Structures are given as C-alpha cells and as structure tokens.
C-alpha atoms as a printed R data frame, in Angstrom:
    type eleno elety resid chain resno       x       y      z
1   ATOM     1    CA   UNK     A     1  -4.488 -40.532 18.417
2   ATOM     2    CA   UNK     A     2  -6.461 -39.010 15.874
3   ATOM     3    CA   UNK     A     3  -5.046 -35.810 14.257
4   ATOM     4    CA   UNK     A     4  -3.900 -33.407 16.332
5   ATOM     5    CA   UNK     A     5  -6.367 -30.064 17.022
6   ATOM     6    CA   UNK     A     6  -3.974 -26.720 16.822
7   ATOM     7    CA   UNK     A     7  -5.492 -23.840 19.020
8   ATOM     8    CA   UNK     A     8  -5.001 -21.490 15.526
9   ATOM     9    CA   UNK     A     9  -5.332 -22.679 12.231
10  ATOM    10    CA   UNK     A    10  -3.237 -19.964 10.231
11  ATOM    11    CA   UNK     A    11  -1.692 -21.962  7.527
12  ATOM    12    CA   UNK     A    12  -5.923 -22.591  5.725
13  ATOM    13    CA   UNK     A    13  -6.647 -19.229  5.908
14  ATOM    14    CA   UNK     A    14  -3.605 -17.862  3.593
15  ATOM    15    CA   UNK     A    15  -3.878 -20.766  2.155
16  ATOM    16    CA   UNK     A    16  -7.504 -19.752  1.233
17  ATOM    17    CA   UNK     A    17  -7.157 -16.364 -0.002
18  ATOM    18    CA   UNK     A    18  -3.507 -18.238 -1.524
19  ATOM    19    CA   UNK     A    19  -4.437 -16.378 -4.952
20  ATOM    20    CA   UNK     A    20  -4.948 -13.002 -3.470
21  ATOM    21    CA   UNK     A    21  -2.043 -12.822 -1.063
22  ATOM    22    CA   UNK     A    22   0.493 -13.464 -3.932
23  ATOM    23    CA   UNK     A    23  -0.961 -10.708 -5.960
24  ATOM    24    CA   UNK     A    24  -1.169  -8.217 -3.363
25  ATOM    25    CA   UNK     A    25   2.818  -9.610 -2.382
26  ATOM    26    CA   UNK     A    26   3.985  -8.846 -6.314
27  ATOM    27    CA   UNK     A    27   2.344  -5.860 -6.495
28  ATOM    28    CA   UNK     A    28   4.024  -4.299 -3.712
29  ATOM    29    CA   UNK     A    29   7.074  -6.310 -4.302
30  ATOM    30    CA   UNK     A    30   7.303  -4.475 -7.038
31  ATOM    31    CA   UNK     A    31   6.729  -1.771 -6.559
32  ATOM    32    CA   UNK     A    32   9.545  -0.654 -4.813
33  ATOM    33    CA   UNK     A    33   7.247   1.214 -1.739
34  ATOM    34    CA   UNK     A    34   7.646  -0.860  1.253
35  ATOM    35    CA   UNK     A    35   7.345   1.987  4.067
36  ATOM    36    CA   UNK     A    36   3.397   4.317  4.475
37  ATOM    37    CA   UNK     A    37   2.254   4.492  1.324
38  ATOM    38    CA   UNK     A    38  -0.321   4.387 -1.076
39  ATOM    39    CA   UNK     A    39  -1.049   0.666  0.364
40  ATOM    40    CA   UNK     A    40  -0.745   1.999  3.603
41  ATOM    41    CA   UNK     A    41  -3.254   4.616  3.056
42  ATOM    42    CA   UNK     A    42  -6.431   2.767  1.751
43  ATOM    43    CA   UNK     A    43  -5.903   0.129  4.028
44  ATOM    44    CA   UNK     A    44  -6.287   2.872  6.835
45  ATOM    45    CA   UNK     A    45  -9.304   4.425  4.810
46  ATOM    46    CA   UNK     A    46 -11.095   0.632  4.155
47  ATOM    47    CA   UNK     A    47 -10.417   0.081  7.401
48  ATOM    48    CA   UNK     A    48 -11.456   3.842  8.998
49  ATOM    49    CA   UNK     A    49 -14.373   2.998  6.553
50  ATOM    50    CA   UNK     A    50 -15.183  -0.546  8.515
51  ATOM    51    CA   UNK     A    51 -14.720   0.617 11.980
52  ATOM    52    CA   UNK     A    52 -17.317   3.712 10.836
53  ATOM    53    CA   UNK     A    53 -14.615   5.906 11.483
54  ATOM    54    CA   UNK     A    54 -13.668   9.166 10.024
55  ATOM    55    CA   UNK     A    55  -9.667   8.594 10.526
56  ATOM    56    CA   UNK     A    56  -7.322   5.503 10.609
57  ATOM    57    CA   UNK     A    57  -3.344   5.555 11.228
58  ATOM    58    CA   UNK     A    58  -1.179   2.580 10.392
59  ATOM    59    CA   UNK     A    59   1.001   1.998 13.409
60  ATOM    60    CA   UNK     A    60   3.742  -0.859 14.277
61  ATOM    61    CA   UNK     A    61   1.686  -3.085 16.875
62  ATOM    62    CA   UNK     A    62  -1.309  -2.561 19.102
63  ATOM    63    CA   UNK     A    63   0.672  -1.330 21.741
64  ATOM    64    CA   UNK     A    64   2.246   1.482 19.725
65  ATOM    65    CA   UNK     A    65  -1.839   2.377 18.876
66  ATOM    66    CA   UNK     A    66  -2.121   2.857 22.255
67  ATOM    67    CA   UNK     A    67   0.733   4.339 23.461
68  ATOM    68    CA   UNK     A    68   0.476   6.991 20.684
69  ATOM    69    CA   UNK     A    69  -3.079   7.571 21.553
70  ATOM    70    CA   UNK     A    70  -1.732   8.791 25.198
71  ATOM    71    CA   UNK     A    71   0.913  10.502 23.852
72  ATOM    72    CA   UNK     A    72  -1.173  12.445 21.291
73  ATOM    73    CA   UNK     A    73  -3.741  12.758 24.548
74  ATOM    74    CA   UNK     A    74  -0.856  14.807 26.634
75  ATOM    75    CA   UNK     A    75  -1.176  11.615 28.474
76  ATOM    76    CA   UNK     A    76   2.174  11.805 31.102
77  ATOM    77    CA   UNK     A    77   4.110  12.179 33.715
78  ATOM    78    CA   UNK     A    78   1.990  12.948 36.754
79  ATOM    79    CA   UNK     A    79  -1.151  11.197 35.292
80  ATOM    80    CA   UNK     A    80  -3.456   7.971 36.174
81  ATOM    81    CA   UNK     A    81  -5.551   6.002 33.498
82  ATOM    82    CA   UNK     A    82  -8.168   3.953 34.576
83  ATOM    83    CA   UNK     A    83  -7.514   0.679 33.389
84  ATOM    84    CA   UNK     A    84  -8.808  -2.822 33.058
85  ATOM    85    CA   UNK     A    85  -6.873  -5.309 36.240
86  ATOM    86    CA   UNK     A    86  -7.633  -8.434 33.965
87  ATOM    87    CA   UNK     A    87  -6.181  -7.612 30.621
88  ATOM    88    CA   UNK     A    88  -3.184  -8.757 28.145
89  ATOM    89    CA   UNK     A    89   0.034  -6.206 30.002
90  ATOM    90    CA   UNK     A    90   0.104  -4.322 26.776
91  ATOM    91    CA   UNK     A    91  -2.809  -2.359 27.296
92  ATOM    92    CA   UNK     A    92  -1.170  -1.671 31.542
93  ATOM    93    CA   UNK     A    93   2.500  -0.846 29.389
94  ATOM    94    CA   UNK     A    94   0.923   1.501 27.025
95  ATOM    95    CA   UNK     A    95   0.275   3.731 30.340
96  ATOM    96    CA   UNK     A    96   3.264   3.270 31.900
97  ATOM    97    CA   UNK     A    97   4.998   3.669 28.706
98  ATOM    98    CA   UNK     A    98   3.709   7.246 28.288
99  ATOM    99    CA   UNK     A    99   4.676   7.812 31.600
100 ATOM   100    CA   UNK     A   100   1.279   7.956 33.224
101 ATOM   101    CA   UNK     A   101   0.501   5.692 35.794
102 ATOM   102    CA   UNK     A   102  -2.050   2.725 35.368
103 ATOM   103    CA   UNK     A   103  -5.005   2.540 38.551
104 ATOM   104    CA   UNK     A   104  -6.711  -1.033 37.826
105 ATOM   105    CA   UNK     A   105 -10.288  -1.956 37.838
106 ATOM   106    CA   UNK     A   106 -11.550  -5.204 38.545
107 ATOM   107    CA   UNK     A   107 -13.212  -6.872 36.445
108 ATOM   108    CA   UNK     A   108 -17.109  -8.215 35.510
109 ATOM   109    CA   UNK     A   109 -17.631 -11.575 37.228
110 ATOM   110    CA   UNK     A   110 -19.836 -12.327 34.097
111 ATOM   111    CA   UNK     A   111 -18.567 -10.515 31.381
112 ATOM   112    CA   UNK     A   112 -14.273 -10.639 32.384
113 ATOM   113    CA   UNK     A   113 -14.850  -6.816 31.107
114 ATOM   114    CA   UNK     A   114 -13.982  -3.751 33.026
115 ATOM   115    CA   UNK     A   115 -16.980  -3.122 35.222
116 ATOM   116    CA   UNK     A   116 -18.738  -0.137 35.021
117 ATOM   117    CA   UNK     A   117 -19.944  -0.364 38.668
118 ATOM   118    CA   UNK     A   118 -16.133   0.355 39.699
119 ATOM   119    CA   UNK     A   119 -14.841   2.395 37.131
120 ATOM   120    CA   UNK     A   120 -16.001   6.195 39.016
121 ATOM   121    CA   UNK     A   121 -14.378   5.547 42.546
122 ATOM   122    CA   UNK     A   122 -11.267   4.389 40.589
123 ATOM   123    CA   UNK     A   123 -11.728   8.644 39.299
124 ATOM   124    CA   UNK     A   124  -8.959  11.169 41.496
125 ATOM   125    CA   UNK     A   125  -8.234  14.067 40.471
126 ATOM   126    CA   UNK     A   126  -5.222  13.029 38.153
127 ATOM   127    CA   UNK     A   127  -7.199  10.700 36.236
128 ATOM   128    CA   UNK     A   128  -6.858  11.724 32.862
129 ATOM   129    CA   UNK     A   129  -8.786   8.721 30.630
130 ATOM   130    CA   UNK     A   130  -9.891   5.163 30.694
131 ATOM   131    CA   UNK     A   131  -8.841   2.564 28.739
132 ATOM   132    CA   UNK     A   132 -11.837   0.563 28.138
133 ATOM   133    CA   UNK     A   133 -10.651  -3.504 26.402
134 ATOM   134    CA   UNK     A   134 -12.962  -5.210 23.837
135 ATOM   135    CA   UNK     A   135 -11.984  -8.841 25.729
136 ATOM   136    CA   UNK     A   136 -11.886 -12.172 24.263
137 ATOM   137    CA   UNK     A   137 -13.854  -9.955 21.255
138 ATOM   138    CA   UNK     A   138 -17.070  -9.396 23.106
139 ATOM   139    CA   UNK     A   139 -17.345  -5.130 23.254
140 ATOM   140    CA   UNK     A   140 -17.431  -3.859 26.603
141 ATOM   141    CA   UNK     A   141 -20.213  -2.348 28.379
142 ATOM   142    CA   UNK     A   142 -19.422   1.311 27.119
143 ATOM   143    CA   UNK     A   143 -22.454   3.300 28.175
144 ATOM   144    CA   UNK     A   144 -22.139   3.747 31.570
145 ATOM   145    CA   UNK     A   145 -18.016   4.223 31.132
146 ATOM   146    CA   UNK     A   146 -18.609   6.731 28.403
147 ATOM   147    CA   UNK     A   147 -20.859   8.510 30.805
148 ATOM   148    CA   UNK     A   148 -18.101   8.684 33.374
149 ATOM   149    CA   UNK     A   149 -15.659   9.970 30.944
150 ATOM   150    CA   UNK     A   150 -18.203  12.388 30.226
151 ATOM   151    CA   UNK     A   151 -19.093  13.849 33.588
152 ATOM   152    CA   UNK     A   152 -15.595  14.382 34.968
153 ATOM   153    CA   UNK     A   153 -14.096  14.854 31.506
154 ATOM   154    CA   UNK     A   154 -11.592  11.963 30.954
155 ATOM   155    CA   UNK     A   155 -10.424  10.708 27.529
156 ATOM   156    CA   UNK     A   156 -12.256   6.882 26.752
157 ATOM   157    CA   UNK     A   157  -9.896   4.800 24.608
158 ATOM   158    CA   UNK     A   158 -11.570   1.853 23.219
159 ATOM   159    CA   UNK     A   159  -8.439  -1.211 23.355
160 ATOM   160    CA   UNK     A   160  -9.760  -3.086 20.880
161 ATOM   161    CA   UNK     A   161  -6.748  -5.803 19.988
162 ATOM   162    CA   UNK     A   162  -9.040  -8.453 19.921
163 ATOM   163    CA   UNK     A   163 -12.856  -7.377 18.749
164 ATOM   164    CA   UNK     A   164 -12.141  -7.051 14.897
165 ATOM   165    CA   UNK     A   165 -16.112  -6.865 13.626
166 ATOM   166    CA   UNK     A   166 -17.083  -6.605 17.680
167 ATOM   167    CA   UNK     A   167 -20.632  -4.574 18.033
168 ATOM   168    CA   UNK     A   168 -21.598  -2.687 20.893
169 ATOM   169    CA   UNK     A   169 -25.850  -1.869 20.710
170 ATOM   170    CA   UNK     A   170 -24.755  -2.345 17.056
171 ATOM   171    CA   UNK     A   171 -22.152  -0.159 16.509
172 ATOM   172    CA   UNK     A   172 -19.056  -1.850 15.598
173 ATOM   173    CA   UNK     A   173 -15.924  -1.467 18.010
174 ATOM   174    CA   UNK     A   174 -13.344   1.319 17.488
175 ATOM   175    CA   UNK     A   175 -15.362   4.182 16.902
176 ATOM   176    CA   UNK     A   176 -17.266   4.654 20.325
177 ATOM   177    CA   UNK     A   177 -15.168   6.412 21.805
178 ATOM   178    CA   UNK     A   178 -12.151   9.160 21.526
179 ATOM   179    CA   UNK     A   179  -9.658   6.474 19.897
180 ATOM   180    CA   UNK     A   180  -9.116   3.219 19.345
181 ATOM   181    CA   UNK     A   181  -6.183   0.940 19.679
182 ATOM   182    CA   UNK     A   182  -6.378  -1.825 17.352
183 ATOM   183    CA   UNK     A   183  -3.886  -5.397 16.947
184 ATOM   184    CA   UNK     A   184  -2.824  -7.112 13.263
185 ATOM   185    CA   UNK     A   185  -0.860  -9.643 15.285
186 ATOM   186    CA   UNK     A   186  -1.080 -12.598 12.879
187 ATOM   187    CA   UNK     A   187  -3.461 -14.907 15.805
188 ATOM   188    CA   UNK     A   188  -5.819 -11.772 15.767
189 ATOM   189    CA   UNK     A   189  -9.580 -11.471 13.890
190 ATOM   190    CA   UNK     A   190  -7.219  -9.743 10.867
191 ATOM   191    CA   UNK     A   191  -3.946 -10.849 11.693
192 ATOM   192    CA   UNK     A   192  -1.026 -10.020  9.403
193 ATOM   193    CA   UNK     A   193   2.174 -11.954  8.695
194 ATOM   194    CA   UNK     A   194   4.248 -10.217 11.386
195 ATOM   195    CA   UNK     A   195   3.361  -7.258 13.518
196 ATOM   196    CA   UNK     A   196   1.756  -3.926 13.122
197 ATOM   197    CA   UNK     A   197  -1.431  -2.404 14.364
198 ATOM   198    CA   UNK     A   198  -3.923   1.238 14.071
199 ATOM   199    CA   UNK     A   199  -5.371   4.382 15.288
200 ATOM   200    CA   UNK     A   200  -8.666   4.245 15.392
201 ATOM   201    CA   UNK     A   201 -10.809   7.644 15.979
202 ATOM   202    CA   UNK     A   202 -12.892  10.219 14.667
203 ATOM   203    CA   UNK     A   203 -11.026  12.871 16.067
204 ATOM   204    CA   UNK     A   204  -8.837  14.312 12.825
205 ATOM   205    CA   UNK     A   205  -6.770  16.419 14.717
206 ATOM   206    CA   UNK     A   206  -5.217  13.329 17.326
207 ATOM   207    CA   UNK     A   207  -4.990  11.372 14.267
208 ATOM   208    CA   UNK     A   208  -2.683  14.023 12.583
209 ATOM   209    CA   UNK     A   209  -0.679  13.895 15.727
210 ATOM   210    CA   UNK     A   210   0.028  10.223 15.784
211 ATOM   211    CA   UNK     A   211   1.065  10.607 11.623
212 ATOM   212    CA   UNK     A   212   3.731  12.462 13.140
213 ATOM   213    CA   UNK     A   213   4.609  10.689 16.328
214 ATOM   214    CA   UNK     A   214   4.318   7.247 14.684
215 ATOM   215    CA   UNK     A   215   7.223   8.787 11.372
216 ATOM   216    CA   UNK     A   216  10.087   9.751 14.118
217 ATOM   217    CA   UNK     A   217   8.058  13.233 15.564
218 ATOM   218    CA   UNK     A   218   8.162  13.945 11.403
219 ATOM   219    CA   UNK     A   219   5.611  15.044  9.109
220 ATOM   220    CA   UNK     A   220   8.215  15.890  6.515
221 ATOM   221    CA   UNK     A   221  11.207  13.875  6.069
222 ATOM   222    CA   UNK     A   222  13.861  15.236  8.394
223 ATOM   223    CA   UNK     A   223  12.231  17.804  9.941
224 ATOM   224    CA   UNK     A   224  11.292  16.536 13.609
225 ATOM   225    CA   UNK     A   225   8.576  18.976 14.810
226 ATOM   226    CA   UNK     A   226   8.373  16.173 18.287
227 ATOM   227    CA   UNK     A   227  10.084  13.730 19.620
228 ATOM   228    CA   UNK     A   228   8.603  10.326 18.456
229 ATOM   229    CA   UNK     A   229   8.954   6.618 16.933
230 ATOM   230    CA   UNK     A   230   9.717   4.487 14.432
231 ATOM   231    CA   UNK     A   231   5.927   2.654 13.951
232 ATOM   232    CA   UNK     A   232   4.994   2.113 10.873
233 ATOM   233    CA   UNK     A   233   2.907   0.055  9.132
234 ATOM   234    CA   UNK     A   234   4.591  -2.103  6.243
235 ATOM   235    CA   UNK     A   235   3.198  -1.844  2.937
236 ATOM   236    CA   UNK     A   236   3.140  -5.121  2.675
237 ATOM   237    CA   UNK     A   237   0.812  -5.807  6.213
238 ATOM   238    CA   UNK     A   238  -1.263  -3.155  5.013
239 ATOM   239    CA   UNK     A   239  -1.688  -4.966  1.385
240 ATOM   240    CA   UNK     A   240  -1.451  -8.171  2.730
241 ATOM   241    CA   UNK     A   241  -4.353  -6.610  5.021
242 ATOM   242    CA   UNK     A   242  -6.465  -5.369  2.322
243 ATOM   243    CA   UNK     A   243  -6.742  -9.064  0.853
244 ATOM   244    CA   UNK     A   244  -7.673 -10.240  4.408
245 ATOM   245    CA   UNK     A   245 -10.623  -6.919  5.451
246 ATOM   246    CA   UNK     A   246 -12.761  -8.082  2.889
247 ATOM   247    CA   UNK     A   247 -13.366 -12.103  5.057
248 ATOM   248    CA   UNK     A   248 -13.447 -10.776  7.948
249 ATOM   249    CA   UNK     A   249 -17.009 -10.659  9.109
250 ATOM   250    CA   UNK     A   250 -16.857 -12.957  6.802
251 ATOM   251    CA   UNK     A   251 -15.193 -15.419  8.968
252 ATOM   252    CA   UNK     A   252 -16.077 -13.842 12.074
253 ATOM   253    CA   UNK     A   253 -19.755 -15.624 10.989
254 ATOM   254    CA   UNK     A   254 -17.646 -19.118 10.904
255 ATOM   255    CA   UNK     A   255 -16.502 -18.180 14.906
256 ATOM   256    CA   UNK     A   256 -19.648 -17.541 15.655
257 ATOM   257    CA   UNK     A   257 -21.288 -20.981 15.421
258 ATOM   258    CA   UNK     A   258 -17.864 -22.352 16.531
259 ATOM   259    CA   UNK     A   259 -19.002 -20.739 19.224
260 ATOM   260    CA   UNK     A   260 -22.282 -21.429 18.701
261 ATOM   261    CA   UNK     A   261 -21.873 -25.058 18.436
262 ATOM   262    CA   UNK     A   262 -19.459 -25.032 22.141
263 ATOM   263    CA   UNK     A   263 -22.758 -23.022 23.753
264 ATOM   264    CA   UNK     A   264 -24.820 -25.625 22.521
265 ATOM   265    CA   UNK     A   265 -22.624 -28.824 23.340
266 ATOM   266    CA   UNK     A   266 -21.102 -27.906 26.624
267 ATOM   267    CA   UNK     A   267 -24.152 -26.345 28.662
268 ATOM   268    CA   UNK     A   268 -24.719 -27.514 31.987
269 ATOM   269    CA   UNK     A   269 -21.860 -29.807 32.557
270 ATOM   270    CA   UNK     A   270 -20.966 -29.282 36.373
271 ATOM   271    CA   UNK     A   271 -18.134 -27.015 37.006
272 ATOM   272    CA   UNK     A   272 -18.044 -25.969 33.518
273 ATOM   273    CA   UNK     A   273 -18.734 -21.658 33.597
274 ATOM   274    CA   UNK     A   274 -19.452 -21.176 29.895
275 ATOM   275    CA   UNK     A   275 -18.780 -17.485 28.432
276 ATOM   276    CA   UNK     A   276 -22.019 -14.967 28.928
277 ATOM   277    CA   UNK     A   277 -22.987 -12.940 25.697
278 ATOM   278    CA   UNK     A   278 -24.953  -9.693 26.787
279 ATOM   279    CA   UNK     A   279 -27.919  -8.725 25.129
280 ATOM   280    CA   UNK     A   280 -26.459  -5.717 23.456
281 ATOM   281    CA   UNK     A   281 -23.301  -6.867 22.048
282 ATOM   282    CA   UNK     A   282 -22.032  -8.866 19.182
283 ATOM   283    CA   UNK     A   283 -18.834 -10.896 19.871
284 ATOM   284    CA   UNK     A   284 -16.723 -11.840 17.648
285 ATOM   285    CA   UNK     A   285 -14.904 -14.391 19.559
286 ATOM   286    CA   UNK     A   286 -11.236 -14.006 19.452
287 ATOM   287    CA   UNK     A   287 -11.194 -16.834 21.810
288 ATOM   288    CA   UNK     A   288 -13.170 -19.318 23.342
289 ATOM   289    CA   UNK     A   289 -12.946 -19.360 27.101
290 ATOM   290    CA   UNK     A   290 -14.043 -21.495 29.510
291 ATOM   291    CA   UNK     A   291 -13.764 -22.174 33.102
292 ATOM   292    CA   UNK     A   292 -12.902 -24.714 35.211
293 ATOM   293    CA   UNK     A   293 -12.000 -24.933 38.796
294 ATOM   294    CA   UNK     A   294  -8.951 -28.588 37.710
295 ATOM   295    CA   UNK     A   295  -8.031 -26.094 34.793
296 ATOM   296    CA   UNK     A   296  -4.703 -27.568 34.898
297 ATOM   297    CA   UNK     A   297  -6.375 -31.315 34.718
298 ATOM   298    CA   UNK     A   298  -8.502 -29.657 32.271
299 ATOM   299    CA   UNK     A   299  -6.153 -28.610 29.465
300 ATOM   300    CA   UNK     A   300  -3.221 -31.733 30.532
301 ATOM   301    CA   UNK     A   301  -6.261 -34.109 29.399
302 ATOM   302    CA   UNK     A   302  -6.847 -32.208 26.205
303 ATOM   303    CA   UNK     A   303  -3.540 -32.893 26.045
304 ATOM   304    CA   UNK     A   304  -3.586 -36.159 26.213
305 ATOM   305    CA   UNK     A   305  -6.049 -36.229 23.645
306 ATOM   306    CA   UNK     A   306  -3.792 -34.043 21.076
307 ATOM   307    CA   UNK     A   307  -6.340 -31.303 21.884
308 ATOM   308    CA   UNK     A   308  -4.235 -27.744 22.494
309 ATOM   309    CA   UNK     A   309  -5.605 -24.935 24.543
310 ATOM   310    CA   UNK     A   310  -4.189 -21.766 25.669
311 ATOM   311    CA   UNK     A   311  -4.662 -19.634 29.148
312 ATOM   312    CA   UNK     A   312  -5.169 -16.255 28.477
313 ATOM   313    CA   UNK     A   313  -3.763 -15.071 31.374
314 ATOM   314    CA   UNK     A   314  -1.979 -16.953 33.909
315 ATOM   315    CA   UNK     A   315  -1.162 -14.118 35.371
316 ATOM   316    CA   UNK     A   316  -2.153 -10.443 35.958
317 ATOM   317    CA   UNK     A   317  -0.526  -7.412 35.318
318 ATOM   318    CA   UNK     A   318  -0.568  -7.018 39.153
319 ATOM   319    CA   UNK     A   319   1.848  -9.837 39.958
320 ATOM   320    CA   UNK     A   320   3.662  -9.339 36.954
321 ATOM   321    CA   UNK     A   321   7.327  -9.249 37.097
322 ATOM   322    CA   UNK     A   322   6.880  -6.033 35.334
323 ATOM   323    CA   UNK     A   323   4.358  -4.181 38.653
324 ATOM   324    CA   UNK     A   324   5.761  -5.222 41.534
325 ATOM   325    CA   UNK     A   325   3.322  -2.906 43.908
326 ATOM   326    CA   UNK     A   326   0.959  -5.915 43.482
327 ATOM   327    CA   UNK     A   327   0.019  -8.806 45.916
328 ATOM   328    CA   UNK     A   328  -2.070 -11.880 46.383
329 ATOM   329    CA   UNK     A   329  -5.438 -10.505 47.648
330 ATOM   330    CA   UNK     A   330  -5.433  -7.401 45.852
331 ATOM   331    CA   UNK     A   331  -7.897  -7.669 43.343
332 ATOM   332    CA   UNK     A   332  -9.241 -11.700 44.039
333 ATOM   333    CA   UNK     A   333 -12.291 -11.444 40.885
334 ATOM   334    CA   UNK     A   334  -8.985 -11.092 38.286
335 ATOM   335    CA   UNK     A   335  -6.801 -13.686 40.045
336 ATOM   336    CA   UNK     A   336  -9.540 -16.104 40.425
337 ATOM   337    CA   UNK     A   337  -9.916 -15.816 36.832
338 ATOM   338    CA   UNK     A   338  -6.788 -16.095 36.233
339 ATOM   339    CA   UNK     A   339  -6.394 -19.252 38.248
340 ATOM   340    CA   UNK     A   340  -9.358 -20.851 36.467
341 ATOM   341    CA   UNK     A   341  -9.899 -19.934 32.128
342 ATOM   342    CA   UNK     A   342  -9.174 -21.945 29.571
343 ATOM   343    CA   UNK     A   343  -9.165 -20.836 25.268
344 ATOM   344    CA   UNK     A   344 -10.642 -23.726 23.578
345 ATOM   345    CA   UNK     A   345 -10.079 -23.893 20.237
346 ATOM   346    CA   UNK     A   346 -11.169 -21.346 17.738
347 ATOM   347    CA   UNK     A   347 -11.317 -19.338 14.139
348 ATOM   348    CA   UNK     A   348 -12.755 -19.057 11.241
349 ATOM   349    CA   UNK     A   349 -10.879 -22.938 10.145
350 ATOM   350    CA   UNK     A   350 -11.728 -24.664 12.846
351 ATOM   351    CA   UNK     A   351 -14.125 -28.387 11.292
352 ATOM   352    CA   UNK     A   352 -17.603 -29.576 12.842
353 ATOM   353    CA   UNK     A   353 -15.198 -32.504 13.534
354 ATOM   354    CA   UNK     A   354 -12.520 -31.315 15.428
355 ATOM   355    CA   UNK     A   355 -15.300 -29.155 17.648
356 ATOM   356    CA   UNK     A   356 -16.900 -32.634 18.253
357 ATOM   357    CA   UNK     A   357 -14.081 -33.744 19.483
358 ATOM   358    CA   UNK     A   358 -13.367 -30.924 21.937
359 ATOM   359    CA   UNK     A   359 -17.060 -31.637 23.201
360 ATOM   360    CA   UNK     A   360 -16.765 -34.933 23.588
361 ATOM   361    CA   UNK     A   361 -13.177 -34.985 25.548
362 ATOM   362    CA   UNK     A   362 -14.045 -31.738 27.254
363 ATOM   363    CA   UNK     A   363 -17.639 -34.375 28.478
364 ATOM   364    CA   UNK     A   364 -15.111 -37.333 29.227
365 ATOM   365    CA   UNK     A   365 -13.585 -35.200 31.503
366 ATOM   366    CA   UNK     A   366 -16.098 -34.113 33.560
367 ATOM   367    CA   UNK     A   367 -17.668 -37.549 34.020
368 ATOM   368    CA   UNK     A   368 -14.434 -38.501 35.066
C-alpha cells in the first residue's frame, strides 16, 4: 500500500514554523507569566485587527466563547435561542449551559448552513438571539438573518469556530454580528497546541463583561462581581497562536487550492454531491465535505487505500442522548446530511500527489 494519507497533517505545520514556535515557547517559559498577561493581550489585539473588529477576549475554548457571549448578553432561563439544526453539538450546549433553550432550524439543502428562509417562523416572544454557524469554513448568509434579528431586536451571534479568515460579501466573519465565538482547537485553521478560544466583538461593553466572566467574575483579584467561570487563554497558547496567525491567510490559500483540485477532479461523478460555494462567500475550507448515498462503503474503500476520512457529524444534536426530546423525522434535511456526508483529507500541508490519490480512489469506487 502507498503511504497513508492522514485526514489532517498537524506535525508538518509545526515543523514549517519550528524556529518561530520554539522562540515563542522560550519567550513565555522564561517570562514567568503563564496565565493571561502580555502575550494574551497582544494576541487579542492582533486577532481583533485581523477580523476587522474592535475587541477580542481570549477564553479557554470555543464552547466557553459562545457561553460567555450569551451570559454577557444576559440570556438565560426562560429565553430561547435559534440555532442551526446541522452543527456540532457545542453550539447547542452553549445555549443550554447558559440556561436558555436551543430552538433548531433546518439548514439550506445547498450550503448546509442555517436557512434564512426558515428563521423568522422560529421566532417567538421568548426568542432573544440567533446563532449563525459558519459551517465547514463557509460563511452563513448573514444579510437576511441580520434583517430578522433587527426586526425582532435579537442578538445575532456568530459561531465562527470553523471559519478563521472566511469572508462574507468581502467582510471577514467575526465582526458581522453582535459578537462571535472562535475556537483554537488544534485542528482548526488557526489552531493552538491544546484547547483555546476567543470572543470577538465591536461592543466594548460586552467585551468587558466577558473579561470579567472568564476570570471567576472578577476584574480585580479576589473581588468577585458576578458568578463567573475559569476560562482563560493560556499565555503559551497565545504566543504560539501569534506565530501561526501571521501564516493564516497563506495556509488558507493552500486549502483553497486543494479544494479547487477536488472540485475539478470529482465533478460529474454519479451519486456524488460536491460542496457548493455561494457567489458572496469566500470559504477557508476548514473541511471539504462531500455527500454520497453509500457513504459507509465509500469510507471503507478509502480506508483500505490508506486514506483517512471523518464524518461531520454522524448524530445530529436533536437525536443525541444529550437532547432526548427529538425523534427521527423531526428535522429531515439535517438527518439526511448526517447519513450521507463525508469529509475528505484537507489542510495546508496536504501534498498534490495525495490529493490526486484521493480523487483516483473515489473515481474507482464510483466506477465499481
């Protein structure tokens, strides 16, 4: 068998930036400042500038980022938050953790993101916010969702955990809604060497509330204003993220070239559904997700050829054990996606010959 093709090559990313990452590590190690501090402040400033926003607050992970936004907006018990039905469960968990109720809305059958045409009918007198997820690295259609949020005086929150650098009508995601939650999980386009996250916003007052919430509800040590949490971006992660942020656009361009090769090489294959890119979107290809009615067979075929794939996501939140109220058939578009999607190898260090092998093996499967 040829060399195995990993789903994502993280080691090569670290090796490419080895000298700069080593320097950043030593700078933090010998500084004696390991929680918050100047490295975190510098990263917050740089990432806010990158997103085109006024403020950034580093937190422990992407789930905490969304949860802190909801808490800072005083959304909690008795409130409803509209969420995509087709998303990673963290989007829902943030709402539940805040004490509110997630109200799922089906995705577009074309983009797999929240369908703006279905959002307004989900609004009730209890609705306080809408969370739009930029799934797989492609922005949700924000303008019509923003109109609905404005009409009903709702907060519009971006879940940008998979979309570092993506653009919507020329604007980077993260500074479009009232606030955005980012994840720096190692596999993200901008990934730390462990968990990390951030809140990005143009609302200085909201950013200040998140800063208090993330630090036990305290602005001054031992003087607690609210019942906060411990969710602080580590200095080491911040320093390493500062290095990788300088290369994010370059690496996103590499991902786009991989996606272009997949789109060209796989077009027209019977039964295979390729990603659709709206003309107003500039995706960053966190994932390259195809669909096939024989998804499990295709995945097994690729595995035998040494090609790693993943399924994002096999169990929709409403059918998970964590949310027991849903039943099969409640959200048919979401359920169909869960049964047919397959994520192909993707990343800025995926070699051209590996992309060619993936295309060749999928063609071989379809032909048989």
